[in-house]
Amino acid sequence: YVILNAYDPITTCSSSVTLKIPTCCLTSGIAINNKKASDVLQDPSYSGYIINGNQFYTNTEIVVNGIFTVDVPFEFLNCSNLNFGANAYTYIEPGQTLTYDNTRVLGKCDTMWEGNHISNVTATLKIINGSIIQQAKRAVYSISGGNYFIEGSTLQNNYRDIVVSAYLGSHPGIVRNTDFTMPGNFLP
């Protein structure tokens, strides 16, 4: 826990708040903690899971803690057990693409994850081929026209499935043949 105290000498007003900082979620599988996609692709400890240069492919549990920054094109392919820790999220940099292809994404440690942040109109998030994105605060968060393409997939048990921030112009986001469902409960 972190306790923040504030004092205003002009009004002699003071206030404090206690914040709970969640711990990283542990796994016996693969951990990706505060990494860039380029680092994962070049790290020898992940080499057995990388195919075709930029595709992460495994049925082993993966846990992402912190921020996973997509600074090069990156794809989770046929990953049936991809988990994000409390408040973890992806950040897709301008000009880059993150793809979930036949991949199941969940919150881990009984807490919602933040979601996928798409930085601007040149960044792209693809959710395709039966992928399921679950238990996010904002599964898809389009910033400054961040592009998304969602087809043949499911957004499920998210607080908000798609959030688009203010953007001037025609938004490039596309959703086709996708289910938005709420069969369960929200995580805290």
Tab-separated table of C-alpha atoms in Angstrom:
chain	number	residue	atom	x	y	z
A	1	TYR	CA	0.000	0.000	0.000
A	2	VAL	CA	1.017	3.585	-0.648
A	3	ILE	CA	-0.313	6.475	1.420
A	4	LEU	CA	-0.369	9.891	-0.246
A	5	ASN	CA	-0.742	13.033	1.849
A	6	ALA	CA	-1.469	16.480	0.442
A	7	TYR	CA	-1.500	19.831	2.230
A	8	ASP	CA	-2.545	23.238	0.865
A	9	PRO	CA	-0.937	25.988	2.997
A	10	ILE	CA	-3.260	28.668	1.587
A	11	THR	CA	-6.480	26.970	2.660
A	12	THR	CA	-4.804	24.885	5.390
A	13	CYS	CA	-6.661	21.924	3.969
A	14	SER	CA	-5.115	18.480	4.042
A	15	SER	CA	-6.130	15.138	2.647
A	16	SER	CA	-4.767	11.627	2.330
A	17	VAL	CA	-5.549	8.546	0.343
A	18	THR	CA	-4.351	4.956	0.558
A	19	LEU	CA	-3.683	3.153	-2.701
A	20	LYS	CA	-3.316	-0.576	-3.030
A	21	ILE	CA	-0.575	-1.459	-5.501
A	22	PRO	CA	-1.248	-4.963	-6.848
A	23	THR	CA	1.596	-7.434	-6.938
A	24	CYS	CA	2.654	-9.167	-10.126
A	25	CYS	CA	0.805	-12.384	-10.883
A	26	LEU	CA	2.945	-15.480	-10.755
A	27	THR	CA	2.965	-18.387	-13.165
A	28	SER	CA	4.702	-21.709	-13.586
A	29	GLY	CA	4.534	-20.999	-17.321
A	30	ILE	CA	5.840	-18.017	-19.279
A	31	ALA	CA	6.124	-14.545	-17.697
A	32	ILE	CA	6.284	-11.338	-19.743
A	33	ASN	CA	6.903	-8.503	-17.290
A	34	ASN	CA	7.095	-4.887	-18.535
A	35	LYS	CA	8.640	-5.822	-21.875
A	36	LYS	CA	8.658	-4.525	-25.418
A	37	ALA	CA	7.625	-6.874	-28.202
A	38	SER	CA	11.059	-6.454	-29.811
A	39	ASP	CA	12.711	-7.630	-26.568
A	40	VAL	CA	10.496	-10.725	-26.415
A	41	LEU	CA	11.293	-11.602	-30.038
A	42	GLN	CA	15.049	-11.276	-29.402
A	43	ASP	CA	15.198	-12.908	-25.952
A	44	PRO	CA	16.585	-16.475	-26.214
A	45	SER	CA	14.364	-17.643	-23.331
A	46	TYR	CA	11.297	-17.119	-25.568
A	47	SER	CA	12.830	-18.515	-28.782
A	48	GLY	CA	11.030	-21.872	-28.501
A	49	TYR	CA	7.689	-20.067	-28.745
A	50	ILE	CA	8.441	-17.769	-31.709
A	51	ILE	CA	7.544	-18.825	-35.258
A	52	ASN	CA	7.674	-16.931	-38.542
A	53	GLY	CA	9.711	-14.133	-36.962
A	54	ASN	CA	6.967	-12.365	-34.970
A	55	GLN	CA	4.348	-14.928	-33.887
A	56	PHE	CA	4.171	-16.181	-30.294
A	57	TYR	CA	2.715	-19.688	-30.391
A	58	THR	CA	2.050	-21.882	-27.329
A	59	ASN	CA	-0.587	-23.571	-25.189
A	60	THR	CA	1.543	-23.006	-22.091
A	61	GLU	CA	0.179	-20.400	-19.672
A	62	ILE	CA	1.490	-16.903	-20.406
A	63	VAL	CA	1.173	-14.121	-17.817
A	64	VAL	CA	1.749	-10.491	-18.778
A	65	ASN	CA	2.396	-8.066	-15.910
A	66	GLY	CA	2.785	-4.313	-16.300
A	67	ILE	CA	2.921	-2.827	-19.798
A	68	PHE	CA	3.546	-4.901	-22.910
A	69	THR	CA	4.674	-2.326	-25.490
A	70	VAL	CA	4.173	-3.302	-29.119
A	71	ASP	CA	7.079	-1.549	-30.833
A	72	VAL	CA	7.279	-4.039	-33.744
A	73	PRO	CA	4.508	-6.127	-35.376
A	74	PHE	CA	3.582	-8.935	-32.950
A	75	GLU	CA	1.043	-11.762	-32.971
A	76	PHE	CA	-0.288	-14.148	-30.347
A	77	LEU	CA	-1.234	-17.200	-32.444
A	78	ASN	CA	-3.262	-20.111	-31.021
A	79	CYS	CA	-2.454	-19.105	-27.439
A	80	SER	CA	-5.247	-20.659	-25.393
A	81	ASN	CA	-4.044	-19.416	-22.013
A	82	LEU	CA	-2.857	-15.789	-22.295
A	83	ASN	CA	-3.388	-13.937	-19.005
A	84	PHE	CA	-2.875	-10.332	-17.952
A	85	GLY	CA	-2.166	-9.361	-14.344
A	86	ALA	CA	-3.967	-6.658	-12.387
A	87	ASN	CA	-4.026	-3.390	-14.357
A	88	ALA	CA	-1.639	-4.771	-16.997
A	89	TYR	CA	-2.150	-3.601	-20.571
A	90	THR	CA	-0.757	-3.560	-24.071
A	91	TYR	CA	0.315	-0.303	-25.659
A	92	ILE	CA	0.510	-0.378	-29.453
A	93	GLU	CA	2.937	2.266	-30.674
A	94	PRO	CA	2.322	4.325	-33.844
A	95	GLY	CA	2.833	2.320	-37.026
A	96	GLN	CA	2.708	-1.069	-35.247
A	97	THR	CA	0.182	-3.934	-35.155
A	98	LEU	CA	-0.784	-6.372	-32.411
A	99	THR	CA	-2.785	-9.420	-33.514
A	100	TYR	CA	-4.689	-11.966	-31.453
A	101	ASP	CA	-5.361	-14.915	-33.790
A	102	ASN	CA	-7.387	-17.779	-32.272
A	103	THR	CA	-6.207	-16.674	-28.831
A	104	ARG	CA	-7.975	-16.573	-25.448
A	105	VAL	CA	-7.111	-13.614	-23.205
A	106	LEU	CA	-8.115	-13.475	-19.516
A	107	GLY	CA	-7.559	-11.397	-16.400
A	108	LYS	CA	-5.311	-13.129	-13.845
A	109	CYS	CA	-5.195	-13.056	-10.041
A	110	ASP	CA	-8.926	-12.329	-9.728
A	111	THR	CA	-8.526	-8.730	-10.933
A	112	MET	CA	-9.407	-7.047	-14.231
A	113	TRP	CA	-6.616	-6.065	-16.581
A	114	GLU	CA	-6.579	-2.658	-18.262
A	115	GLY	CA	-6.921	-3.744	-21.923
A	116	ASN	CA	-5.366	-2.903	-25.295
A	117	HIS	CA	-4.374	0.732	-25.873
A	118	ILE	CA	-4.038	1.720	-29.532
A	119	SER	CA	-1.906	4.886	-29.686
A	120	ASN	CA	-3.126	6.571	-32.885
A	121	VAL	CA	-4.583	6.120	-36.372
A	122	THR	CA	-1.385	4.416	-37.627
A	123	ALA	CA	-1.453	1.759	-34.869
A	124	THR	CA	-3.643	-1.339	-35.296
A	125	LEU	CA	-5.185	-4.004	-33.069
A	126	LYS	CA	-6.505	-7.155	-34.781
A	127	ILE	CA	-8.709	-9.663	-32.963
A	128	ILE	CA	-9.519	-12.503	-35.363
A	129	ASN	CA	-10.398	-16.172	-35.934
A	130	GLY	CA	-12.282	-17.069	-32.784
A	131	SER	CA	-10.197	-15.046	-30.337
A	132	ILE	CA	-11.809	-14.259	-26.976
A	133	ILE	CA	-10.901	-11.132	-25.018
A	134	GLN	CA	-12.194	-11.247	-21.434
A	135	GLN	CA	-12.159	-9.445	-18.100
A	136	ALA	CA	-10.671	-6.135	-19.260
A	137	LYS	CA	-11.620	-2.678	-18.060
A	138	ARG	CA	-11.473	-1.502	-21.699
A	139	ALA	CA	-10.811	-4.440	-24.007
A	140	VAL	CA	-10.190	-2.103	-26.959
A	141	TYR	CA	-9.172	1.497	-26.244
A	142	SER	CA	-8.738	3.624	-29.363
A	143	ILE	CA	-6.724	6.794	-28.723
A	144	SER	CA	-6.490	9.489	-31.442
A	145	GLY	CA	-8.159	7.248	-34.029
A	146	GLY	CA	-6.330	4.043	-33.065
A	147	ASN	CA	-7.360	1.454	-35.636
A	148	TYR	CA	-8.958	-1.874	-34.754
A	149	PHE	CA	-10.179	-4.807	-36.822
A	150	ILE	CA	-12.278	-7.367	-34.949
A	151	GLU	CA	-13.764	-10.293	-36.847
A	152	GLY	CA	-15.191	-13.680	-35.934
A	153	SER	CA	-14.312	-13.283	-32.271
A	154	THR	CA	-15.846	-12.596	-28.850
A	155	LEU	CA	-15.503	-9.746	-26.376
A	156	GLN	CA	-16.782	-11.156	-23.093
A	157	ASN	CA	-17.176	-10.078	-19.459
A	158	ASN	CA	-15.380	-6.784	-20.048
A	159	TYR	CA	-16.345	-3.610	-18.195
A	160	ARG	CA	-16.265	-1.836	-21.565
A	161	ASP	CA	-15.677	-3.710	-24.789
A	162	ILE	CA	-14.682	-0.846	-27.096
A	163	VAL	CA	-13.860	2.729	-26.056
A	164	VAL	CA	-13.055	5.367	-28.671
A	165	SER	CA	-11.579	8.669	-27.463
A	166	ALA	CA	-12.488	11.890	-29.260
A	167	TYR	CA	-11.211	11.859	-32.833
A	168	LEU	CA	-11.765	14.245	-35.735
A	169	GLY	CA	-12.490	12.415	-38.962
A	170	SER	CA	-13.880	9.069	-40.001
A	171	HIS	CA	-12.772	6.394	-37.538
A	172	PRO	CA	-11.076	3.375	-39.196
A	173	GLY	CA	-12.296	0.764	-36.670
A	174	ILE	CA	-14.133	-2.284	-38.086
A	175	VAL	CA	-16.126	-4.949	-36.226
A	176	ARG	CA	-17.652	-7.923	-38.097
A	177	ASN	CA	-19.298	-11.165	-37.023
A	178	THR	CA	-18.292	-10.630	-33.398
A	179	ASP	CA	-20.187	-11.418	-30.200
A	180	PHE	CA	-20.361	-9.066	-27.226
A	181	THR	CA	-21.436	-11.139	-24.222
A	182	MET	CA	-21.738	-10.922	-20.459
A	183	PRO	CA	-22.420	-14.492	-19.246
A	184	GLY	CA	-20.430	-14.136	-16.011
A	185	ASN	CA	-19.530	-11.573	-13.387
A	186	PHE	CA	-17.057	-8.718	-13.440
A	187	LEU	CA	-13.776	-9.195	-11.642
A	188	PRO	CA	-12.852	-6.445	-9.167
